[in-house]
Structure formats: structure tokens, C-alpha cells
Amino acid sequence: MTEPPISQKRRFQLILIKPSHYDDDGYVIRWWRAMIPSNTLAALYGIASDCAARRVLGPDVDVDILAIDETNTRIDIPRLIARLEEAGGFGLVALVGVQSNQYPRALDIARPFRAAGLPVMMGGFHVSGCLAMLDGHAVGLDACRDMGISMFAGEAEGRLDQVLRDAVSGTLEPLYNFMNDLPGIGGTPVPFLPKTYVSRTLGLSSSFDAGRGCPYQCSFCTIINVQGRQSRFRSADDVEDLVRRNWAQGISKFFITDDNFARNRDWEAIFDRLIALKEQERIPLGLMIQVDTLCHNIPNFIEKAKRAGVTRVFIGLENINPDNLAEAKKRQNKITEYRKMLLAWKAQGIITIAGYILGFPADTPESIRRDIGIIQRELPLDIVEFFCLTPLPGSEDHQKLWRAKVPMDGDLNIYDVEHVCTAHAAMSKTEWEAIYQEAWALYYSPAHMRTLMRRAVATGVSVSSLVKLLVTFSTAVPIEKVHPLQAGILRLRHPSERRPDLSREPALAFWLRFLWRTLRRNAAVVGRIAGLMLMARSVLKEKGVGAYHDQALTPVGAEDDGLDLLTKTSGGQKAVAHARKVAQLTHGPAA
């Protein structure tokens, strides 16, 4: 049999959209260049490309795939509707990787497509998390049912074929629920995006997941309930394949999105393969990974990370009060190990980045100010990202509050871990919001940023790379009014992208305000860049800066027991006593 002539082939239009969400003024957060690449979009594009190559819709059907990340690309809905209508409605709009804070925007994107009678599907952490932890109707899922949006819960490897065939036949199911049947990911199509899409992110960087799932039980986390507690992994062959495919189009920087790469059982095989690609084939790999606070106890892990191309490491520090960590079921974090772990990364000249959550039960504005000061003095951290403790749908925290009928904010758009969504026992909403804003100013003070530069010189960290991060993390909240992970270069707006429940501004007023805001905020950012560059030049000229030393860079020793990190909270004191007891039992009284 021969394939039919090209003119007889049909072209199925698969439009993959990763929504952004609305800012406090009601406008979509979108940039000329966004900071974080979407791994979900890359994963779905890779799976869809494999479906197209295998012609899962038949030999006479080609699949055209369009990928849109709304954080860096405007969604022209009328144009997309026209594209689908020109194809006779032969296609599917797939809203992918939709988080809870993106759910309202995703519904607003879907509405005109559904009004035009076009098929729409939605998947991601919100749908999956709600179905995993709640009753299947809670937190707005009925809005999808009412609008006729097909929902997808779980992961698409091995399942997209069925969805595409159902879309072709017009028989999309209201719900595809694979939460109890998470697939293995070894040997499956790897995440991939063509360079035209990747070029819209800062630094021409892409992403991939080498594994999914996490064995820990942190109560604020949604990953364990969406991706499961049984870890699944890609092979070293898979990782090499995706690196080669990207390098063929000039891309060699990656964010490895595993929630905890240190718990990937194949970490060493993957690092060894990356080391070979970097050292033998001269692929200039630059990697950022996420790890836990005990990774330094794995022999050779940090050393091989450096050789594999890791330049930045994100650590889920979360808090320095053990009482707060225990409350969140993050007992794997041992504050007595924090300095040892961070110094091990610094010894390799790798930038350390930590997530820090504000709003645990024991937190007050005073304790938060105290703890930030302790971090600055005693921990060799470069970048700290602050978050508000948020009961995300899909987390145990949310489930408990929902079951107990504790009030939570009804606007999912603000469930972005930078807004306050529920009450706190010791802080009012106003106090909590104020200390969140203050935390950024406290940590990224001019004096501390100068200290960070001095530490960078002393530990072999690239000062220019650190300055780039300091620019983003010191300006995003006070100037751009968004979390640094939602930041980018040159904020863009369009009058059509305002929340439908807010009034549309007159065009002239909108554009004048947008121009003034752009000039004012970018002038402030440019001023910060100039100031930090001058500061860096000054630091580099300081006599003896290469031998700079302070408490944070002091090797771990017996005197650590007297640090504020370990003595200012009852939990810290207990942690020290416990560590001493373990040492005595292990090594004898002399220890």
C-alpha cells in the first residue's frame, strides 16, 4: 500500500498552551524573555512529536504542533480560533501544566474556544491534585465540566495516543484519570522544544525531568500527591539523547526539574554520562539542579555534580526552626547539617540557592527578622527565595483545612506562594504580607550583597553570574511586584489580557500608563544593575578579598554548637542535644 497524495492528507492542529496567571492589577504576567522554561510544555511537545512521527491518527493524517508559553508569548485567541476553523475544527487545544494559580486564567483562555465549539482539554497540578486529595468537585473543577472542557489527571506518557484519537473522533471523555496508574518514564519520549521556543527564555535554557516522585511527606507539597511517592526515572541513555538533541540546535543549559535529584537512584550514571559529554565531547553544559539538605552525605555526589556542569543548586531549606520543620513533616531537614552541606557546595564553587517559607506556626515578624539575620551571618547561602506558606490544592495542608472547613481565600489566582491565602495563629494578614515584603529588603540589603560578592571571590564562584541573580532577586518584588521565579526581561501587557471580571481600561489611558510604568521600572532596574556592577568592581579590587573569611565560611567545628542557628530556638537546642547523643552512641564519649 502507498500513502495517499499529499493533497488528500488531513492536518490535525494540536495547540499546546501553558497559561500564565494574573498580577495584582489583573493583567497576565508576560515578558519579552521569561526566566523559567516550562518543562511540562517540553515534555508534552516531545510526547506529541513522537505521536506524530508514529502517525497514531493514521497514515493520511499529519499533526501540526504549536507550543505557546504564555509567560513569554501572547496568546492571540481569535487567530488560533481561525486556524482551527480553517482546519474544519480538526484539532485540539490542550492547556498543559495548569497550576492552581493559573487555573482562573486557563478557564478564561478556554472559554472563547468552547464558545466556538472547539475541543479543549486541561491537565496539570490543579486538576490532578484536586482529584488526588479532594472529592473530585472541589476547588472549581465543575467549571471545566460546565464548560465542556475535558480534564486529564496524571501523566501523558503512553496515554496521549488515546486522547488524540478521541479528539479526532469527537469522543473526548469528560475526564481521563490516570492518577492510580502513573507510568514509568524510562525509554519514553524525552522533553524537547525547538529552539524557536527556547529562545524566548533567559540564557537560552531548556529543562528536563530525570525523575518524578518523592519519598518524603512534606505537608505543604503537592508533588508527592501528584507525581507519587514512588520515584520513577529516565535512564542515562535518555538523558544523553535529550542533551544531544538540544546541542544539535545550540542549547546546552538545562534546569533539571526533579524535586530532589539527589534521591534519583541513577544519579551517578547520569552524572557520569554528562561528564563524558562535557569533558570528552566538549559540550559546554550548564546545569541547575534541586536537592535536599542531606545530599552531601552521598559519596562523590557534589564532586560529580561540579564535573557534570552544575553551576547552581537549589536547596529546599524551608526554615531554620526545627519546630516549624517538624510541623510541616519535613523531618529530613537537619539544621545541624545545614552548614556542612552548604560548605560542601561552596567548596566546588557552585552558587547556592535556597527556598525559605514564611508563615509556619512558630513564625512572627520578630522571629522572621531574627532568622534572616542568622542566615546572613552563619550560612554560606548566596540566594534566598522567600515564599508564603500556602495551602495549595493537592497538598495535605489544603486537604486538612478543606475537611475542617477552615476559611481559605476563594481566588485561586493568588495561590502563587507569594500571597496570603489563609489565617495565621500569630500574625494578622497585614503583618504576614508586610513581613513577606520586608524579608526581601532585609536579605538583599546593599551591605549583605557586598558580603555575598566577597564570599563569591573567596570560594571561586563567578561574580558576574552572582550579580545577574542578585539583580533579579533584589528587584522583582519591590520593583516588578512579582516573585523572582515569575520575573523576566521587559514586562509586556495588552489590554485584552485583563481578567474578564475587571473593567477594560480606555486604550489611551492604558498605553500611557504602560509606557510610564515601563520607563520608570526599567530605569530602576538599570540603576540597580549599574550599582551592583560598580559594587562588584569595588569588591574585586579590595586587597586580600581572595582570602575573605567570615562566620558563614568558617569550617564546621565544635564551636558551631554556640551559633545562633542552633541556640535561638528550643528546636535548635534539642537538635544539638540529639546530634551529640547520636555522636556519643556512634563514636563513644570522646566524640
Coordinates of C-alpha atoms in Angstrom, one line a residue:
M1 CA 0.0 0.0 0.0
T2 CA 1.2 3.5 -0.7
E3 CA 0.3 6.7 1.2
P4 CA -2.3 8.9 -0.4
P5 CA -1.2 12.0 -2.2
I6 CA -0.2 15.0 -0.1
S7 CA -3.3 16.9 -1.2
Q8 CA -5.5 14.2 0.4
K9 CA -3.9 14.3 3.8
R10 CA -5.6 16.0 6.7
R11 CA -3.7 18.1 9.2
F12 CA -4.6 17.8 12.8
Q13 CA -4.0 21.0 14.7
L14 CA -2.6 20.3 18.2
I15 CA -2.2 23.6 20.2
L16 CA -0.3 23.2 23.5
I17 CA -0.7 26.2 25.8
K18 CA 1.0 26.7 29.1
P19 CA -1.0 29.5 30.8
S20 CA 0.5 32.3 32.9
H21 CA -1.6 34.0 35.6
Y22 CA -2.8 37.5 36.5
D23 CA -0.9 40.1 38.5
D24 CA -2.4 42.2 41.2
D25 CA -3.7 44.7 38.6
G26 CA -5.5 41.9 36.8
Y27 CA -3.1 41.6 33.8
V28 CA -1.4 38.5 32.5
I29 CA 2.2 38.2 33.7
R30 CA 4.1 38.1 30.4
W31 CA 7.7 39.1 29.4
W32 CA 9.8 39.6 26.3
R33 CA 12.1 37.0 27.8
A34 CA 10.8 34.8 30.7
M35 CA 13.1 33.4 33.4
I36 CA 11.9 29.8 33.8
P37 CA 11.4 27.3 30.9
S38 CA 8.3 25.2 31.1
N39 CA 9.2 21.5 31.5
T40 CA 5.6 20.4 31.1
L41 CA 5.4 22.1 27.7
A42 CA 8.7 20.4 26.7
A43 CA 7.5 17.1 27.9
L44 CA 4.2 17.3 26.1
Y45 CA 5.9 18.6 22.9
G46 CA 8.2 15.6 23.0
I47 CA 5.4 13.1 23.5
A48 CA 3.2 14.7 20.8
S49 CA 6.1 14.8 18.4
D50 CA 6.5 11.0 18.9
C51 CA 2.8 10.5 18.3
A52 CA 3.1 12.5 15.1
A53 CA 6.1 10.5 13.9
R54 CA 4.3 7.2 14.6
R55 CA 1.2 8.5 12.8
V56 CA -1.1 7.5 15.6
L57 CA -4.0 9.1 13.8
G58 CA -3.5 7.1 10.6
P59 CA -1.3 7.3 7.5
D60 CA -3.4 10.1 6.0
V61 CA -3.2 12.5 9.0
D62 CA -0.3 14.8 9.8
V63 CA -0.1 16.5 13.1
D64 CA 0.9 20.2 13.3
I65 CA 2.1 21.1 16.8
L66 CA 2.1 24.6 18.1
A67 CA 3.5 25.3 21.6
I68 CA 2.8 28.5 23.5
D69 CA 4.2 29.5 26.8
E70 CA 2.1 32.5 27.9
T71 CA 4.9 33.8 30.2
N72 CA 6.8 34.8 27.0
T73 CA 4.3 34.7 24.2
R74 CA 0.9 36.5 23.7
I75 CA -2.0 34.1 23.0
D76 CA -3.9 35.5 20.0
I77 CA -7.1 33.7 20.6
P78 CA -9.0 35.0 17.6
R79 CA -6.2 33.9 15.3
L80 CA -6.0 30.5 16.9
I81 CA -9.7 30.0 16.5
A82 CA -9.5 31.0 12.9
R83 CA -6.6 28.5 12.4
L84 CA -8.7 25.7 13.9
E85 CA -11.8 26.7 11.9
E86 CA -9.8 26.7 8.7
A87 CA -8.9 23.1 9.5
G88 CA -12.6 22.3 10.0
G89 CA -12.3 22.1 13.7
F90 CA -9.9 19.2 13.2
G91 CA -7.7 19.8 16.2
L92 CA -7.4 20.1 20.0
V93 CA -6.5 23.0 22.3
A94 CA -4.6 21.5 25.3
L95 CA -4.0 23.6 28.4
V96 CA -1.0 21.9 29.9
G97 CA 0.7 22.0 33.3
V98 CA -2.0 24.2 34.8
Q99 CA -1.2 25.1 38.4
S100 CA -3.8 26.3 40.9
N101 CA -2.8 30.0 40.4
Q102 CA -3.1 29.5 36.7
Y103 CA -6.5 27.8 36.7
P104 CA -8.6 31.1 36.5
R105 CA -6.5 32.2 33.5
A106 CA -6.8 28.8 31.9
L107 CA -10.6 28.9 32.2
D108 CA -10.6 32.4 30.6
I109 CA -8.4 31.1 27.7
A110 CA -10.7 28.1 27.2
R111 CA -14.0 30.0 27.2
P112 CA -13.8 31.5 23.7
F113 CA -12.6 28.2 22.2
R114 CA -15.5 26.4 23.7
A115 CA -17.9 29.1 22.6
A116 CA -16.7 28.4 19.1
G117 CA -17.5 24.7 19.6
L118 CA -13.8 23.7 19.5
P119 CA -12.4 20.8 21.7
V120 CA -10.4 21.9 24.8
M121 CA -8.5 19.7 27.3
M122 CA -6.9 20.8 30.6
G123 CA -4.3 19.0 32.7
G124 CA -1.7 19.8 35.3
F125 CA -1.2 20.0 39.0
H126 CA -4.5 21.7 39.8
V127 CA -6.7 19.1 38.2
S128 CA -4.5 16.2 39.3
G129 CA -4.0 17.5 42.8
C130 CA -7.7 18.1 43.4
L131 CA -8.7 14.7 42.2
A132 CA -6.0 13.0 44.3
M133 CA -6.8 14.7 47.6
L134 CA -10.4 16.0 47.5
D135 CA -13.8 14.9 46.3
G136 CA -13.5 15.4 42.5
H137 CA -15.6 18.5 42.5
A138 CA -13.8 20.8 45.0
V139 CA -11.9 23.9 44.1
G140 CA -13.5 24.8 40.9
L141 CA -13.3 21.6 38.8
D142 CA -17.0 21.8 38.0
A143 CA -16.2 24.9 35.9
C144 CA -14.5 22.6 33.5
R145 CA -17.5 20.2 33.4
D146 CA -19.9 23.1 32.9
M147 CA -17.9 24.5 30.0
G148 CA -17.3 21.1 28.4
I149 CA -13.6 21.0 29.0
S150 CA -12.1 17.5 29.0
M151 CA -9.9 17.1 32.1
F152 CA -6.7 15.0 32.2
A153 CA -5.3 13.8 35.5
G154 CA -1.9 12.1 35.7
E155 CA 0.9 11.9 33.1
A156 CA 0.7 11.7 29.4
E157 CA 3.4 9.1 28.5
G158 CA 1.6 6.2 26.8
R159 CA -1.8 8.0 27.1
L160 CA -1.7 10.8 24.5
D161 CA -2.4 8.4 21.6
Q162 CA -5.8 7.6 23.1
V163 CA -6.6 11.3 23.7
L164 CA -5.7 12.4 20.2
R165 CA -7.7 9.6 18.6
D166 CA -10.7 10.5 20.8
A167 CA -10.3 14.2 19.7
V168 CA -10.3 13.1 16.0
S169 CA -13.5 11.0 16.5
G170 CA -15.2 13.7 18.6
T171 CA -15.5 11.4 21.6
L172 CA -13.3 13.2 24.2
E173 CA -14.2 11.9 27.6
P174 CA -15.1 14.4 30.3
L175 CA -12.2 13.0 32.5
Y176 CA -9.2 10.9 31.8
N177 CA -8.0 9.9 35.3
F178 CA -4.6 8.0 35.4
M179 CA -3.7 9.1 39.0
N180 CA -3.7 5.5 40.1
D181 CA -1.6 4.3 37.2
L182 CA 1.4 6.6 36.9
P183 CA 3.7 5.4 34.0
G184 CA 7.4 4.6 34.0
I185 CA 9.3 7.3 32.2
G186 CA 12.4 5.3 31.2
G187 CA 12.6 4.9 27.4
T188 CA 9.7 7.2 26.8
P189 CA 9.9 10.3 24.5
V190 CA 12.1 12.9 26.2
P191 CA 11.2 16.6 26.9
F192 CA 12.2 18.7 23.9
L193 CA 11.3 22.1 22.5
P194 CA 12.6 23.6 19.2
K195 CA 15.0 26.5 19.6
T196 CA 12.4 29.0 18.4
Y197 CA 10.6 28.4 21.6
V198 CA 13.6 28.0 23.9
S199 CA 15.0 31.3 22.6
R200 CA 12.2 33.1 24.5
T201 CA 13.7 32.3 27.8
L202 CA 16.6 34.0 29.6
G203 CA 20.0 32.5 28.8
L204 CA 18.7 30.2 26.1
S205 CA 18.0 27.4 28.6
S206 CA 15.7 24.4 28.5
S207 CA 14.7 21.9 31.0
F208 CA 14.0 18.2 31.6
D209 CA 13.0 15.8 34.4
A210 CA 15.4 12.9 35.0
G211 CA 12.9 11.5 37.6
R212 CA 9.5 12.1 39.1
G213 CA 8.1 11.5 42.5
C214 CA 9.4 12.0 46.0
P215 CA 9.5 9.6 49.1
Y216 CA 9.2 12.4 51.6
Q217 CA 5.9 13.6 53.2
C218 CA 6.1 17.4 53.5
S219 CA 2.6 18.6 54.2
F220 CA 2.8 21.7 52.1
C221 CA 3.9 19.8 49.0
T222 CA 1.7 18.8 46.0
I223 CA 4.4 16.8 44.2
I224 CA 4.1 13.8 46.4
N225 CA 0.4 13.6 45.8
V226 CA 0.5 14.3 42.0
Q227 CA 3.7 12.5 41.0
G228 CA 3.6 10.0 43.7
R229 CA 6.0 8.8 46.5
Q230 CA 7.4 6.1 44.4
S231 CA 10.2 7.6 42.3
R232 CA 10.4 6.9 38.6
F233 CA 13.5 7.6 36.5
R234 CA 14.8 8.2 33.0
S235 CA 18.0 6.3 32.1
A236 CA 21.4 7.8 31.3
D237 CA 20.7 6.9 27.7
D238 CA 17.5 9.0 27.8
V239 CA 19.4 12.0 29.2
E240 CA 22.2 11.7 26.7
D241 CA 19.6 11.6 23.9
L242 CA 17.9 14.8 25.0
V243 CA 21.2 16.6 25.6
R244 CA 22.4 15.7 22.1
R245 CA 19.1 16.7 20.5
N246 CA 19.3 20.1 22.2
W247 CA 23.0 20.6 21.5
A248 CA 22.3 20.0 17.8
Q249 CA 20.4 23.3 17.9
G250 CA 22.9 25.1 20.1
I251 CA 21.3 24.6 23.5
S252 CA 23.4 23.3 26.4
K253 CA 21.9 24.9 29.5
F254 CA 19.3 23.0 31.4
F255 CA 17.2 23.2 34.6
I256 CA 16.8 19.6 35.8
T257 CA 13.3 19.8 37.4
D258 CA 13.4 16.7 39.6
D259 CA 12.2 17.8 43.0
N260 CA 15.2 16.1 44.5
F261 CA 17.8 14.9 42.1
A262 CA 20.0 13.6 45.0
R263 CA 17.4 10.8 45.6
N264 CA 17.5 9.7 41.9
R265 CA 18.9 6.2 42.2
D266 CA 20.6 6.6 38.8
W267 CA 22.2 10.0 39.7
E268 CA 25.7 8.7 39.3
A269 CA 25.1 7.0 35.9
I270 CA 23.5 10.2 34.7
F271 CA 26.3 12.4 36.0
D272 CA 28.9 10.1 34.5
R273 CA 27.3 10.4 31.1
L274 CA 27.1 14.1 31.4
I275 CA 30.7 14.3 32.5
A276 CA 31.7 12.4 29.4
L277 CA 29.7 14.7 27.1
K278 CA 31.2 17.7 28.8
E279 CA 34.8 16.6 29.1
Q280 CA 35.3 14.4 26.1
E281 CA 32.9 15.9 23.6
R282 CA 33.2 19.5 24.8
I283 CA 29.5 20.2 25.1
P284 CA 29.5 23.3 27.4
L285 CA 26.9 22.0 29.8
G286 CA 25.5 24.4 32.4
L287 CA 23.0 22.8 34.9
M288 CA 20.8 23.8 37.7
I289 CA 19.5 21.0 40.0
Q290 CA 17.3 20.7 43.1
V291 CA 18.5 18.7 46.0
D292 CA 17.7 18.0 49.7
T293 CA 19.8 19.1 52.7
L294 CA 21.4 15.7 53.2
C295 CA 22.9 15.3 49.7
H296 CA 26.4 16.0 51.0
N297 CA 26.4 12.6 52.7
I298 CA 26.3 10.8 49.4
P299 CA 29.9 10.0 48.4
N300 CA 31.1 11.8 45.3
F301 CA 27.7 13.4 44.6
I302 CA 28.7 17.0 44.9
E303 CA 32.1 16.5 43.2
K304 CA 30.5 14.8 40.2
A305 CA 27.8 17.4 40.1
K306 CA 30.5 20.0 39.5
R307 CA 32.2 18.0 36.8
A308 CA 28.8 17.3 35.1
G309 CA 28.3 21.1 34.7
V310 CA 26.2 22.1 37.7
T311 CA 26.7 25.8 38.4
R312 CA 23.6 26.4 40.6
V313 CA 21.9 24.2 43.2
F314 CA 18.5 24.9 44.7
I315 CA 18.1 23.5 48.2
G316 CA 14.7 23.2 49.9
L317 CA 16.0 24.7 53.2
E318 CA 12.4 25.9 54.0
N319 CA 13.2 27.1 57.6
I320 CA 15.9 27.2 60.3
N321 CA 13.5 26.4 63.1
P322 CA 13.2 22.6 63.7
D323 CA 9.8 23.1 65.3
N324 CA 8.5 24.6 62.1
L325 CA 10.1 21.8 60.0
A326 CA 8.5 19.1 62.2
E327 CA 5.1 20.8 61.9
A328 CA 5.4 20.5 58.1
K329 CA 6.6 16.9 58.3
K330 CA 10.0 18.0 56.8
R331 CA 11.9 16.0 59.3
Q332 CA 14.6 15.1 56.8
N333 CA 16.0 18.6 57.2
K334 CA 18.6 18.6 59.9
I335 CA 19.7 22.2 60.8
T336 CA 22.8 20.7 62.4
E337 CA 23.8 19.6 58.9
Y338 CA 23.0 22.9 57.1
R339 CA 26.5 24.4 57.3
K340 CA 28.3 21.2 56.4
M341 CA 26.1 20.7 53.4
L342 CA 26.3 24.3 52.1
L343 CA 30.1 24.5 52.6
A344 CA 30.5 21.3 50.6
W345 CA 28.8 23.1 47.6
K346 CA 30.8 26.2 48.2
A347 CA 34.0 24.2 48.1
Q348 CA 33.1 23.4 44.5
G349 CA 32.4 27.0 43.6
I350 CA 28.7 26.4 43.0
I351 CA 26.1 29.0 43.6
T352 CA 23.7 28.0 46.4
I353 CA 20.0 29.0 46.2
A354 CA 17.5 28.2 49.0
G355 CA 13.8 28.3 49.3
Y356 CA 12.6 29.7 52.6
I357 CA 9.0 29.6 53.7
L358 CA 7.4 32.3 55.8
G359 CA 4.2 31.6 57.8
F360 CA 4.9 28.4 59.7
P361 CA 3.1 28.3 63.1
A362 CA 6.0 29.4 65.2
D363 CA 6.8 32.4 62.9
T364 CA 6.2 36.0 63.9
P365 CA 7.5 39.2 62.3
E366 CA 10.2 39.4 65.0
S367 CA 11.3 35.7 64.7
I368 CA 11.5 36.1 60.9
R369 CA 13.7 39.2 61.1
R370 CA 15.9 37.3 63.6
D371 CA 16.2 34.2 61.4
I372 CA 17.1 36.2 58.3
G373 CA 19.9 37.8 60.3
I374 CA 21.1 34.4 61.4
I375 CA 21.1 33.1 57.8
Q376 CA 23.1 36.1 56.6
R377 CA 25.7 35.7 59.4
E378 CA 26.1 32.0 59.7
L379 CA 25.0 30.2 56.5
P380 CA 27.0 30.3 53.2
L381 CA 23.9 30.9 51.1
D382 CA 24.0 33.1 48.0
I383 CA 20.4 33.5 47.0
V384 CA 17.3 33.0 49.2
E385 CA 13.8 32.8 47.7
F386 CA 11.0 33.7 50.1
F387 CA 7.6 32.1 49.9
C388 CA 4.4 32.4 51.9
L389 CA 3.2 29.1 53.3
T390 CA 0.3 28.3 51.1
P391 CA -2.4 25.6 51.3
L392 CA -2.1 24.5 47.7
P393 CA -4.9 22.3 46.4
G394 CA -3.3 18.9 46.2
S395 CA -1.3 19.3 49.4
E396 CA -2.0 17.7 52.8
D397 CA -2.2 21.2 54.3
H398 CA -5.1 22.1 52.0
Q399 CA -6.9 18.8 52.5
K400 CA -6.9 19.3 56.3
L401 CA -8.2 22.8 56.1
W402 CA -10.8 21.9 53.5
R403 CA -12.1 18.9 55.5
A404 CA -12.2 21.1 58.7
K405 CA -14.0 23.8 56.7
V406 CA -11.3 26.4 57.7
P407 CA -11.7 29.6 55.6
M408 CA -9.3 29.9 52.7
D409 CA -9.3 32.6 50.0
G410 CA -11.6 31.8 47.1
D411 CA -9.4 33.4 44.4
L412 CA -7.2 30.7 43.1
N413 CA -5.2 33.3 41.2
I414 CA -3.4 34.3 44.4
Y415 CA -2.3 30.7 45.3
D416 CA 1.1 31.5 43.9
V417 CA 3.1 31.2 47.2
E418 CA 3.6 35.0 47.4
H419 CA 0.1 36.0 48.6
V420 CA -1.6 35.2 52.0
C421 CA -4.4 32.7 51.4
T422 CA -5.5 31.7 55.0
A423 CA -5.2 32.9 58.6
H424 CA -2.2 32.6 60.8
A425 CA -2.3 32.0 64.6
A426 CA 0.3 34.6 65.5
M427 CA 0.2 37.1 62.6
S428 CA -2.6 39.1 61.0
K429 CA -2.9 39.1 57.3
T430 CA -1.5 42.6 57.1
E431 CA 1.5 41.6 59.3
W432 CA 2.2 38.5 57.3
E433 CA 2.0 40.4 54.0
A434 CA 4.3 43.1 55.4
I435 CA 7.0 40.8 56.7
Y436 CA 7.0 38.9 53.3
Q437 CA 7.8 42.2 51.5
E438 CA 10.3 43.2 54.2
A439 CA 12.1 39.9 54.0
W440 CA 13.4 40.7 50.5
A441 CA 14.7 44.1 51.6
L442 CA 16.3 42.6 54.7
Y443 CA 18.2 39.9 52.9
Y444 CA 19.1 41.8 49.8
S445 CA 20.5 44.8 51.6
P446 CA 23.4 46.6 50.0
A447 CA 25.7 45.5 52.8
H448 CA 24.8 41.9 52.5
M449 CA 25.0 41.8 48.7
R450 CA 28.6 43.1 49.1
T451 CA 29.3 40.3 51.6
L452 CA 27.9 37.8 49.1
M453 CA 30.3 39.1 46.4
R454 CA 33.2 38.8 48.8
R455 CA 32.3 35.2 49.6
A456 CA 31.9 34.5 45.9
V457 CA 35.5 35.7 45.2
A458 CA 36.8 33.6 48.2
T459 CA 35.1 30.4 47.1
G460 CA 35.6 30.6 43.3
V461 CA 32.0 31.5 42.4
S462 CA 31.6 33.5 39.3
V463 CA 30.9 37.1 40.5
S464 CA 29.3 38.1 37.2
S465 CA 26.9 35.1 37.5
L466 CA 26.1 36.0 41.1
V467 CA 25.4 39.7 40.1
K468 CA 22.9 38.6 37.4
L469 CA 21.0 36.6 40.1
L470 CA 21.2 39.5 42.6
V471 CA 19.7 41.8 40.0
T472 CA 16.7 39.6 39.6
F473 CA 16.2 38.6 43.2
S474 CA 16.7 42.1 44.6
T475 CA 14.3 43.9 42.2
A476 CA 11.5 41.5 41.2
V477 CA 9.4 42.0 44.4
P478 CA 10.0 45.7 45.2
I479 CA 10.1 47.0 41.6
E480 CA 8.2 44.5 39.4
K481 CA 5.8 43.4 42.1
V482 CA 6.1 39.7 41.3
H483 CA 8.1 36.8 42.7
P484 CA 11.6 36.4 41.0
L485 CA 10.5 33.0 39.7
Q486 CA 7.8 34.8 37.7
A487 CA 10.2 37.5 36.5
G488 CA 11.9 38.2 33.2
I489 CA 13.1 40.9 31.0
L490 CA 10.8 43.7 29.8
R491 CA 7.3 43.2 31.2
L492 CA 4.6 43.2 28.4
R493 CA 0.9 43.9 28.7
H494 CA -2.0 44.0 26.4
P495 CA -5.5 45.5 27.2
S496 CA -7.2 42.3 26.1
E497 CA -5.3 40.3 28.7
R498 CA -7.1 41.7 31.8
R499 CA -9.3 39.5 33.9
P500 CA -12.8 39.5 32.5
D501 CA -14.3 40.5 35.8
L502 CA -12.3 43.7 35.8
S503 CA -13.2 46.7 33.6
R504 CA -11.2 47.3 30.4
E505 CA -9.2 50.4 30.6
P506 CA -9.5 53.1 27.8
A507 CA -6.9 52.4 25.2
L508 CA -5.1 55.8 25.5
A509 CA -5.0 55.6 29.3
F510 CA -3.8 52.0 29.2
W511 CA -0.9 52.6 26.8
L512 CA 0.2 55.9 28.5
R513 CA 0.2 54.1 31.9
F514 CA 2.0 51.1 30.4
L515 CA 4.7 53.4 28.8
W516 CA 5.2 55.3 32.1
R517 CA 5.4 52.1 34.1
T518 CA 7.8 50.5 31.7
L519 CA 10.2 53.5 31.7
R520 CA 10.0 54.0 35.5
R521 CA 10.5 50.4 36.5
N522 CA 13.2 49.6 33.9
A523 CA 15.1 52.8 34.9
A524 CA 15.0 51.4 38.5
V525 CA 16.3 48.0 37.3
V526 CA 19.0 49.6 35.2
G527 CA 20.0 51.7 38.2
R528 CA 20.3 48.5 40.3
I529 CA 22.3 46.8 37.6
A530 CA 24.8 49.7 37.5
G531 CA 25.0 49.9 41.2
L532 CA 25.7 46.1 41.6
M533 CA 28.3 46.2 38.8
L534 CA 30.1 49.1 40.5
M535 CA 29.9 47.2 43.8
A536 CA 31.4 44.1 42.1
R537 CA 34.3 46.1 40.6
S538 CA 35.0 47.6 44.0
V539 CA 34.9 44.2 45.7
L540 CA 37.3 42.7 43.1
K541 CA 39.8 45.5 43.8
E542 CA 39.7 45.0 47.5
K543 CA 43.1 44.0 48.9
G544 CA 43.0 40.4 50.1
V545 CA 39.5 39.7 49.0
G546 CA 40.5 36.3 47.7
A547 CA 41.2 35.3 51.3
Y548 CA 38.0 36.8 52.7
H549 CA 36.6 34.9 55.7
D550 CA 33.6 35.3 57.9
Q551 CA 31.5 33.1 60.2
A552 CA 29.5 31.6 57.4
L553 CA 32.7 30.4 55.6
T554 CA 34.2 29.0 58.8
P555 CA 34.7 25.2 58.6
V556 CA 32.3 23.2 60.8
G557 CA 33.7 22.6 64.2
A558 CA 32.8 22.1 67.9
E559 CA 32.2 25.9 68.2
D560 CA 29.2 25.6 65.9
D561 CA 27.2 24.5 69.0
G562 CA 27.2 28.1 70.1
L563 CA 25.9 29.5 66.9
D564 CA 22.6 31.4 66.9
L565 CA 21.4 28.9 64.3
L566 CA 21.4 26.2 67.0
T567 CA 20.7 28.1 70.2
K568 CA 18.0 30.7 69.5
T569 CA 15.1 28.3 69.3
S570 CA 14.1 25.4 71.5
G571 CA 14.0 23.2 68.5
G572 CA 17.6 24.1 67.7
Q573 CA 18.8 23.3 71.2
K574 CA 17.1 19.9 71.0
A575 CA 18.7 19.3 67.6
V576 CA 22.1 19.9 69.0
A577 CA 21.4 17.6 72.0
H578 CA 20.2 14.9 69.7
A579 CA 23.2 15.2 67.4
R580 CA 25.6 14.9 70.4
K581 CA 23.7 11.8 71.7
V582 CA 24.0 10.2 68.3
A583 CA 27.7 11.0 68.1
Q584 CA 28.3 9.5 71.5
L585 CA 26.4 6.3 70.7
T586 CA 28.2 6.0 67.4
H587 CA 31.8 7.1 68.3
G588 CA 31.8 6.9 72.1
P589 CA 32.0 9.6 74.8
A590 CA 35.2 11.2 73.3
A591 CA 33.2 12.3 70.3

